[in-house]
Short mmCIF file of C-alpha atoms and ligand atoms in Angstrom, two decimals:
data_model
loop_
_atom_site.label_atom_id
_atom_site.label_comp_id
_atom_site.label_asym_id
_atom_site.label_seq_id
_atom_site.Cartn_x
_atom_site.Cartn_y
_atom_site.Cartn_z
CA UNK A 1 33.82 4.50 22.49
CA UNK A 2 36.70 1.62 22.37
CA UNK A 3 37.81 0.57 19.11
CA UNK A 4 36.57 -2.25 18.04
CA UNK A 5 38.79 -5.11 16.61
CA UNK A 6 36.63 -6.72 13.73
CA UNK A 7 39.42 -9.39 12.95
CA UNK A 8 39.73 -10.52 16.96
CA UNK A 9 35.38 -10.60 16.58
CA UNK A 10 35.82 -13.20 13.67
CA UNK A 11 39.26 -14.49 14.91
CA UNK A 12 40.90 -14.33 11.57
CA UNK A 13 44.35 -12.42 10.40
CA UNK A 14 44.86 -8.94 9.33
CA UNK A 15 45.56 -10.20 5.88
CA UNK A 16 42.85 -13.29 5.58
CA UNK A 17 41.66 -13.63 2.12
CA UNK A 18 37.38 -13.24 1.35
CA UNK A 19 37.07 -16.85 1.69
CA UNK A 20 38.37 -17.56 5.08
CA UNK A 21 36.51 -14.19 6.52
CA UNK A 22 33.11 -15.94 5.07
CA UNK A 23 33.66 -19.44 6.83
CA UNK A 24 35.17 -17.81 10.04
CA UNK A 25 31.39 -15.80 9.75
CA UNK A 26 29.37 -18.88 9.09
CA UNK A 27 31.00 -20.64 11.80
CA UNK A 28 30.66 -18.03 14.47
CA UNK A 29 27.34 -16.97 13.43
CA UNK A 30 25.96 -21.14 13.51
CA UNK A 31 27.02 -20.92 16.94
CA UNK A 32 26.01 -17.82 18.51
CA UNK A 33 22.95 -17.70 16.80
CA UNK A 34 20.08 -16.14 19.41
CA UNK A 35 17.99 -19.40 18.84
CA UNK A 36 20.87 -22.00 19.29
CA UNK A 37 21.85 -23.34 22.70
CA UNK A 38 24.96 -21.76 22.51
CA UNK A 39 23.31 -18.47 21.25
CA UNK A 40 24.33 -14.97 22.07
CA UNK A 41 22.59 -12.20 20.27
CA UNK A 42 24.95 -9.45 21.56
CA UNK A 43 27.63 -11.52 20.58
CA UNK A 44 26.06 -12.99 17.37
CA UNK A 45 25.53 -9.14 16.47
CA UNK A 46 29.16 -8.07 17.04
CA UNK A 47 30.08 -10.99 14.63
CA UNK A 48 27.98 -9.96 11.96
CA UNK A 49 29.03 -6.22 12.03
CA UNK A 50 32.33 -7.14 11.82
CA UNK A 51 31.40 -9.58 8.75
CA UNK A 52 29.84 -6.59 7.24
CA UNK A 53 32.44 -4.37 7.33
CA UNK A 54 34.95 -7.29 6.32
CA UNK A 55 33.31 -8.78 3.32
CA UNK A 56 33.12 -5.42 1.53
CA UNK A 57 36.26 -4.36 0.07
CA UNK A 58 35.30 -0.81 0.16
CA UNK A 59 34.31 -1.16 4.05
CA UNK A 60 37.88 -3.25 4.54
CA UNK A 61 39.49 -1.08 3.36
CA UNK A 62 38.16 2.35 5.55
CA UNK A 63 38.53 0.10 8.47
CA UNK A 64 42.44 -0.98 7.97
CA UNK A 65 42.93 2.53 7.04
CA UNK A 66 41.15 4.30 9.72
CA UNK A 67 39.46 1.76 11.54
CA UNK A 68 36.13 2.79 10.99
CA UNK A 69 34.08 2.77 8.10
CA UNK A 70 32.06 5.87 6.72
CA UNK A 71 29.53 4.00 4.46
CA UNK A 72 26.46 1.97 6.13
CA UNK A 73 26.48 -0.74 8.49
CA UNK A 74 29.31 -1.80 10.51
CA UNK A 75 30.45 1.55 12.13
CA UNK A 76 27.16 1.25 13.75
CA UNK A 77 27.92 0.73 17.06
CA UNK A 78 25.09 0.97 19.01
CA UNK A 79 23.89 -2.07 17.63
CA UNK A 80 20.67 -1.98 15.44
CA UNK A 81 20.10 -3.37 12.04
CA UNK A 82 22.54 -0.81 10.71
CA UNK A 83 21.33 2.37 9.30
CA UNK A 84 22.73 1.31 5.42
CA UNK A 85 23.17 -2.09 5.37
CA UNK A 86 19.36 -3.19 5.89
CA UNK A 87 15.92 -1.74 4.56
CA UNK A 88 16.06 -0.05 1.36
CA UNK A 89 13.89 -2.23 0.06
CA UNK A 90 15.23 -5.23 -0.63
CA UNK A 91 16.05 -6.09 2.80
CA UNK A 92 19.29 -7.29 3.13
CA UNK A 93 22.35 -5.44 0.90
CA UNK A 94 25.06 -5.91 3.20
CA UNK A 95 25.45 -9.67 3.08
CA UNK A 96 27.10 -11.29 0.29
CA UNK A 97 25.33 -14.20 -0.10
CA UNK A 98 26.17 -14.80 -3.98
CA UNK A 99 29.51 -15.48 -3.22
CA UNK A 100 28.87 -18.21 -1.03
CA UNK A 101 26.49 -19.72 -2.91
CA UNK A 102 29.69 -20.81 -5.32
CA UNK A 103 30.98 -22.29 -2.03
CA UNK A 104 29.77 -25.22 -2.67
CA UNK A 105 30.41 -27.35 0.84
CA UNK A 106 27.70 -25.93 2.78
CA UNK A 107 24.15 -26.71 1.58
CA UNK A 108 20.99 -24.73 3.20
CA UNK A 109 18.47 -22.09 1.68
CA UNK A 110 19.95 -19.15 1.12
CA UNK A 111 16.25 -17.54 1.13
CA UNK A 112 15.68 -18.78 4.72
CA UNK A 113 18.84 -17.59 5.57
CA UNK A 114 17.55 -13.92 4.46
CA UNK A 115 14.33 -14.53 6.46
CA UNK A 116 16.62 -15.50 9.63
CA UNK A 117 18.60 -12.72 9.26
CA UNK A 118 15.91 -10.60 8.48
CA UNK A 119 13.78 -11.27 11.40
CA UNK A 120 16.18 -10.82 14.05
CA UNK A 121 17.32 -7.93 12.39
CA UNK A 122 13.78 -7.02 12.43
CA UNK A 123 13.33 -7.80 15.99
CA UNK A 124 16.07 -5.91 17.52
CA UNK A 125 15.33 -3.29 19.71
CA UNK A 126 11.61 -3.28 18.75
CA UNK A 127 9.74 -1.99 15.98
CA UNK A 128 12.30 -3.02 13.59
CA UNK A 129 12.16 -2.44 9.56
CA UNK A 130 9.67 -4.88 7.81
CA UNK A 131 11.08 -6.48 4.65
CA UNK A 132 9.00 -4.57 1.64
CA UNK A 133 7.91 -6.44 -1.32
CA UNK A 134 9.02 -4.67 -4.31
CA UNK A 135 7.70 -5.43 -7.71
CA UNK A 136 10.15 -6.19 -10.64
CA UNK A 137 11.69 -3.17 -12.16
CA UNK A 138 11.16 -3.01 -16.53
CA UNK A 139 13.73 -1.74 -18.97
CA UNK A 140 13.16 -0.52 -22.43
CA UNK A 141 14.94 1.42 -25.15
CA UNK A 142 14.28 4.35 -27.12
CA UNK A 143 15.91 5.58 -30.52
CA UNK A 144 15.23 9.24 -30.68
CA UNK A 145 17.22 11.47 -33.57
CA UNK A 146 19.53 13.80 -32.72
CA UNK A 147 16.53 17.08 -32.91
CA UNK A 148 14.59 15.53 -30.35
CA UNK A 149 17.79 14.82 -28.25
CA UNK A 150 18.54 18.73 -28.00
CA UNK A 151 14.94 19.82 -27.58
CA UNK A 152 13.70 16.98 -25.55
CA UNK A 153 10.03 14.93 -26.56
CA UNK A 154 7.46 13.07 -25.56
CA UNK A 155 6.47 9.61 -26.85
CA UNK A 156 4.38 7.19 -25.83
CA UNK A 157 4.83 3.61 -25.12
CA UNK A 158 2.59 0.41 -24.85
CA UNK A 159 4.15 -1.62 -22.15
CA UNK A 160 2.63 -5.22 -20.96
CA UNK A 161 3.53 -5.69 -17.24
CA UNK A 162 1.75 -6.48 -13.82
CA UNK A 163 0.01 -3.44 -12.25
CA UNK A 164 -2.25 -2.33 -10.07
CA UNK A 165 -6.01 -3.20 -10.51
CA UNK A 166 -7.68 -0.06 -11.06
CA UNK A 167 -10.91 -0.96 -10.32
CA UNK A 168 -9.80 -1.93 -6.63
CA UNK A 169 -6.69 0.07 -6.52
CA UNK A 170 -4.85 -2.47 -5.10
CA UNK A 171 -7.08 -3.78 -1.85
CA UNK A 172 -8.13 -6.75 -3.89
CA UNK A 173 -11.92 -5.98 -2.66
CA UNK A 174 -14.61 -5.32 -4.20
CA UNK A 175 -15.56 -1.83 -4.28
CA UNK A 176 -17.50 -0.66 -1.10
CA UNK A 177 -16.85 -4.49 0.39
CA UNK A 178 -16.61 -4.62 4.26
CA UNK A 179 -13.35 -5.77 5.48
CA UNK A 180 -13.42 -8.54 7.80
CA UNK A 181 -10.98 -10.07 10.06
CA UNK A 182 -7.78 -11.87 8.12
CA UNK A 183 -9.19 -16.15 8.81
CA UNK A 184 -5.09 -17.35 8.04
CA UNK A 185 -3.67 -14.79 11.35
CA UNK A 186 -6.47 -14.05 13.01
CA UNK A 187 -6.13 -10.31 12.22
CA UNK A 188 -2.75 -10.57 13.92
CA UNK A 189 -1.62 -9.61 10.36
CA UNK A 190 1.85 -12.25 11.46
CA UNK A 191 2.01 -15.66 11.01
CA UNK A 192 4.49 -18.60 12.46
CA UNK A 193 6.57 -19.95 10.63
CA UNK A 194 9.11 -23.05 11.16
CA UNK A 195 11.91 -23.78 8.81
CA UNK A 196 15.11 -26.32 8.73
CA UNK A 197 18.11 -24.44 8.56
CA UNK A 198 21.47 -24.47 8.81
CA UNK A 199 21.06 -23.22 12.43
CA UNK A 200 18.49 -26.30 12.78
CA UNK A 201 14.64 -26.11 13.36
CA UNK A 202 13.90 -22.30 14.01
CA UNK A 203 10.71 -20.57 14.10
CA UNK A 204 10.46 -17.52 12.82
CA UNK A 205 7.68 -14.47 12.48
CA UNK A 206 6.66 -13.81 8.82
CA UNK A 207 4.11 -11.52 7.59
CA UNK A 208 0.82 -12.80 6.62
CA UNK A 209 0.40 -13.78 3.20
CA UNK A 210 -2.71 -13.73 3.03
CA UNK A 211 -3.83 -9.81 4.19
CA UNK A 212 0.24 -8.94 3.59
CA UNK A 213 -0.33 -7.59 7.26
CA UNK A 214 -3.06 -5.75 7.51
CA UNK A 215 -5.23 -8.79 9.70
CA UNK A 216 -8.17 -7.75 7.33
CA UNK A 217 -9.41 -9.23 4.30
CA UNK A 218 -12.23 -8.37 2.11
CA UNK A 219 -15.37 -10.09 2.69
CA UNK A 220 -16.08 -10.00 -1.22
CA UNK A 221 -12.97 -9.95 -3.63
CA UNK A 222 -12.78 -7.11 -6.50
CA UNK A 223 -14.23 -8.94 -9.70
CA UNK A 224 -11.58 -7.79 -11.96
CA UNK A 225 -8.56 -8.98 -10.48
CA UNK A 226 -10.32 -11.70 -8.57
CA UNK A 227 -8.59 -10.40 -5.14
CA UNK A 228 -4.82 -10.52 -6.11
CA UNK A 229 -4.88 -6.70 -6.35
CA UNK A 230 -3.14 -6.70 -9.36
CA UNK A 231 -3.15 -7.72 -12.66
CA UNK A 232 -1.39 -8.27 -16.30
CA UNK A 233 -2.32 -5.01 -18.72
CA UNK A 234 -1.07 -3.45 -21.22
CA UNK A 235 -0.39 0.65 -20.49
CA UNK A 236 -0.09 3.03 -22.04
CA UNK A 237 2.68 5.06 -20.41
CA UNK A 238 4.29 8.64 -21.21
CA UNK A 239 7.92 8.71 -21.73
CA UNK A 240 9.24 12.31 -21.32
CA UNK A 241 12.48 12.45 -22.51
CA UNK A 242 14.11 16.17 -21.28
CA UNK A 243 15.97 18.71 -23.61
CA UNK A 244 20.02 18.22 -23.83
CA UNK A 245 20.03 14.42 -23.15
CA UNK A 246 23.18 12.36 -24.43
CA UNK A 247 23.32 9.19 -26.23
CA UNK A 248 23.19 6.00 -23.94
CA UNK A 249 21.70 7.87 -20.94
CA UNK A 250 19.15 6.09 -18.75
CA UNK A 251 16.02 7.81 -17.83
CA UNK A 252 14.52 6.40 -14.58
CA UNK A 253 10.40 6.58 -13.82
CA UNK A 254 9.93 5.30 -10.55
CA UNK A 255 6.78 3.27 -9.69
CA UNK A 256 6.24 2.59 -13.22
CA UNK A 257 7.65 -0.67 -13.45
CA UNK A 258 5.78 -4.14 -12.38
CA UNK A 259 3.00 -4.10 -9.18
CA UNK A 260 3.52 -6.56 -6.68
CA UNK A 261 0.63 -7.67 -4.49
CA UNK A 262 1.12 -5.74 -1.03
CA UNK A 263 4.33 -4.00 -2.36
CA UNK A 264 5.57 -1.25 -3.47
CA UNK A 265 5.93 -1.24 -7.25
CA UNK A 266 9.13 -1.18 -9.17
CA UNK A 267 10.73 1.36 -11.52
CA UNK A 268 11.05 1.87 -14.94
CA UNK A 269 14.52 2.61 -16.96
CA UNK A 270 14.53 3.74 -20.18
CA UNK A 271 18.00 3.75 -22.04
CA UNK A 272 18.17 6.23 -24.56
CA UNK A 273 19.90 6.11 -28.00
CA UNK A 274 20.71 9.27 -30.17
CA UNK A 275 20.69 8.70 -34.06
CA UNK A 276 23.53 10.82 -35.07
CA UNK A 277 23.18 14.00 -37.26
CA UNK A 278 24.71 14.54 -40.57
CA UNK A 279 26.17 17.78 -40.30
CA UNK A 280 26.09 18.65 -36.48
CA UNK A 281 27.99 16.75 -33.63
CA UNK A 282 27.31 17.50 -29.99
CA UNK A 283 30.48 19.02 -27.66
CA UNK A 284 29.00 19.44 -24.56
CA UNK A 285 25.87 21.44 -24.58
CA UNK A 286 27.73 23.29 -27.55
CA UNK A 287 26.81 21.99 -31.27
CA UNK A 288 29.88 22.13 -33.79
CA UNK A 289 29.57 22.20 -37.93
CA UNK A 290 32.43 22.43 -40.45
CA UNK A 291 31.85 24.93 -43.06
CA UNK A 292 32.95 25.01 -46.40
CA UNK A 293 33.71 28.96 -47.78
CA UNK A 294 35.41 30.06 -50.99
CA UNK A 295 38.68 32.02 -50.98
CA UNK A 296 37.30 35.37 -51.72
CA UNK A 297 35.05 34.70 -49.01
CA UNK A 298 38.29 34.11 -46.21
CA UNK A 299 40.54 37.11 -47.64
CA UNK A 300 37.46 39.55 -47.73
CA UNK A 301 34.87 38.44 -45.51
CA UNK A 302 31.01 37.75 -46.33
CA UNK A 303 27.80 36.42 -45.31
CA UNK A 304 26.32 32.70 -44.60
CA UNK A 305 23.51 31.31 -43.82
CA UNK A 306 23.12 27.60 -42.94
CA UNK A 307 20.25 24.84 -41.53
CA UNK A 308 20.91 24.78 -37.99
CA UNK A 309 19.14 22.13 -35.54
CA UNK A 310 16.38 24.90 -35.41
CA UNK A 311 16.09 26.85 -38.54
CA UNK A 312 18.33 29.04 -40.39
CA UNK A 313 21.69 29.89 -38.67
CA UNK A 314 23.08 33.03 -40.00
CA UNK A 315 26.78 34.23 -39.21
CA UNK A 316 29.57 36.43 -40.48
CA UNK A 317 32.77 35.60 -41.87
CA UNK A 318 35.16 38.34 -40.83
CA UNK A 319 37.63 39.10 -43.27
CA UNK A 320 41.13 37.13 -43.35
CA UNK A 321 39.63 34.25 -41.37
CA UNK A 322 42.18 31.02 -41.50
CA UNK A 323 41.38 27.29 -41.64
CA UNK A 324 40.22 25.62 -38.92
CA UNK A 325 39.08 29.04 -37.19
CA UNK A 326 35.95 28.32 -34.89
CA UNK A 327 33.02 30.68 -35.29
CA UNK A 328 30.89 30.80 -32.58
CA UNK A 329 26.93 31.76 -32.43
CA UNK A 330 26.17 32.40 -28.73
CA UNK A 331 23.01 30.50 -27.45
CA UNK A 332 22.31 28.23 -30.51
CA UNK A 333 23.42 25.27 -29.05
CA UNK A 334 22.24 22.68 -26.48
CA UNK A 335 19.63 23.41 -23.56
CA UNK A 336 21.13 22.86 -20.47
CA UNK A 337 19.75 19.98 -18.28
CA UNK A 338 20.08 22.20 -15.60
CA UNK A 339 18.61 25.60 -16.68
CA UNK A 340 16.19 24.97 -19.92
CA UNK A 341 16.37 29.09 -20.51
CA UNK A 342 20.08 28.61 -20.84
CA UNK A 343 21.74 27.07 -23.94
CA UNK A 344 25.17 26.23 -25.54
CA UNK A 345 26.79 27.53 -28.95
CA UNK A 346 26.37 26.59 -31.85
CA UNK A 347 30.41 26.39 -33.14
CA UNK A 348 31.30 26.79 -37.25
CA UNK A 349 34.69 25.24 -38.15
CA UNK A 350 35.89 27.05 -41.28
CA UNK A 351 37.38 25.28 -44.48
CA UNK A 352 38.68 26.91 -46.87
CA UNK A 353 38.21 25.59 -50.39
CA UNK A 354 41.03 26.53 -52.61
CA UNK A 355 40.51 26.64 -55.92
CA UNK A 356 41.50 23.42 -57.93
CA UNK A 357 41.46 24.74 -61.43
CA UNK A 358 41.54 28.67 -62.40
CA UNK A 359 40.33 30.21 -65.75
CA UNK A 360 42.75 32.25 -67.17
CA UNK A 361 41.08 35.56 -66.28
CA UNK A 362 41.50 34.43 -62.71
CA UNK A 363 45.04 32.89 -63.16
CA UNK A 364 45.93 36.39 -64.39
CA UNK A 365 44.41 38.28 -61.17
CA UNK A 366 46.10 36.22 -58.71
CA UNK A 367 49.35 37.09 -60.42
CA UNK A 368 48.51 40.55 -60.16
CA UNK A 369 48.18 40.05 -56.54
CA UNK A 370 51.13 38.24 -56.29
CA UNK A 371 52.82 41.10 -58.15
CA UNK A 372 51.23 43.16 -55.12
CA UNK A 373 53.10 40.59 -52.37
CA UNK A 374 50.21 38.35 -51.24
ZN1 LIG B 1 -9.02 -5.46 -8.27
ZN1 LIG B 2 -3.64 -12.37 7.65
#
């Protein structure tokens, strides 16, 4: 296929900054908008691919280096909304419009600018991707201590949100209710819509509000929700929090955040803190100690047991061991994320504790042994 030259599409420079890319766009795109006089949707889609490669620095930058793009929309050629750069939910990811919105000298709704965008994007080559409502996505946090952290737990939360009615699971009708034909669309489940925009007076195809597409309604509305389909509770929801998680890690519950009426519902992120342990630190999935063992215990060796993280740890010093020597104590340590059956070591630093003051008796057998050459 021939190369395409985004710059020539927006008639900018090689090295034009953000800014000037953005009004060359707006400019371009006011004018060859499908529903303007001078409108060109072939044309108006050529400009916005190359906007969409151009405003993302990431995007720019595959294109200057080898003019294409490997990420999304843009190297999309065959037209279309884009595999990347639309749908995903929120509808629109590709265009910057935050940016702009700083611009300052050009006033219009940047949420009917969306919708524009949106439905021709929507309309192209039939059957196009229908914008999603999505309901907001919660955060919380969660101190666990460092025991639970290894070995993973369960805990329960009370969260107050929007969420699904349960006693219509959503339809907003009363249990066993017929449907009936949507009155607002007719059942067409689409309703006009005409908005001032930048681009002037444009109508435009939106969903229906009222049966969020469907063209049916119930004919008597659930009694608990009173037809919304969703409501504010308080749940009770089950955190599980996996063996061999780290401090500051997010856990992510999707479709356990907020409901949205005729949406899909949004996600749930819980950021995790550890409480740090007294004695062990985390390496890894490996769990290190420093140990404190008497002199005798270095030149001739000897037995220890300690609290590890589960129970008693016991290990062997072998004899002459030096200071700072790492013991190790296969399969003590952390679970692996990956493989629960499989776990880290638990490491023991050694220090050796020399003797500050000696009684006499013992003053008189280390001379001996120095006598001997230690
Ligand atoms: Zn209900
Ligand atoms: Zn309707």
């Amino acid at each position: 296929m021939a190369q395409k030259n985004y710059y020539e599409t927006l008639g900018v420079d090689k090295k034009a900054s953000k800014d000037e890319i953005k009004k060359a766009f707006y400019k371009l795109a006011a004018k060859y908008h499908p529903d303007k006089k001078t409108g060109d949707e072939a044309k108006f889609k050529e400009i916005n691919e190359a906007y969409q490669v151009l405003s993302n620095d990431q995007k720019r930058k595959e294109y200057d280096t080898y003019g294409q793009t490997f990420s999304g929309a843009g190297s999309n050629a065959s037209g279309g909304p884009g595999a990347g750069g639309f749908g995903a939910g929120q509808g629109f990811g590709g265009f910057d419009f935050s940016g702009f919105q700083q611009g300052g000298d050009m006033n219009f709704d940047f949420e009917d600018l969306g919708d524009i965008f949106g439905d021709i994007f929507g309309g192209f080559g039939g059957g196009g991707r229908a914008k999603t409502k999505r309901g907001r996505d919660m955060s919380l946090e969660m101190d666990i201590s460092f025991e639970e952290s290894i070995f993973g737990v369960e805990r329960n939360v009370l969260i107050s949100k929007v969420s699904t009615c349960k006693t219509c699971h959503g339809s907003g009708g009363k249990p066993g209710t017929k449907m009936e034909t949507c009155p607002k669309c007719n059942g067409k489940g689409k309703i006009n819509d005409i908005k001032r925009t930048i681009f002037g007076a444009m109508q435009s195809v939106k969903t229906c509000d009222e049966c969020h597409g469907s063209g049916k309604v119930p004919k008597e509305k659930c009694e608990t929700c009173h037809g919304a389909g969703v409501l504010n509770t308080k749940e009770d929801i089950k955190i599980s929090v996996p063996p061999g998680i780290n401090n500051g890690e997010v856990l992510r519950m999707s479709g356990m955040g907020e409901a949205v009426q005729g949406g899909q519902t949004g996600d749930l992120y819980i950021k995790i803190f550890v409480k740090p342990n007294k004695i062990w630190k985390r390496e890894g999935n490996d769990l290190i100690m420093t140990q404190d063992i008497k002199l005798t215990d270095a030149i001739l060796g000897g037995k220890y047991v300690i609290d590890a993280i589960d129970g008693k740890l016991e290990f062997e010093i072998p004899k002459g061991v030096s200071p700072n020597d790492i013991l190790k104590v296969k399969g003590r340590g952390v679970p692996s994320m990956q493989n629960k059956n499989h776990r880290g070591d638990a490491l023991i630093k050694i220090n050796i504790l020399i003797p500050k003051k000696l009684s006499k008796k013992a003053e008189g057998l280390i001379e001996d042994l120095k006598k001997e050459g230690l």
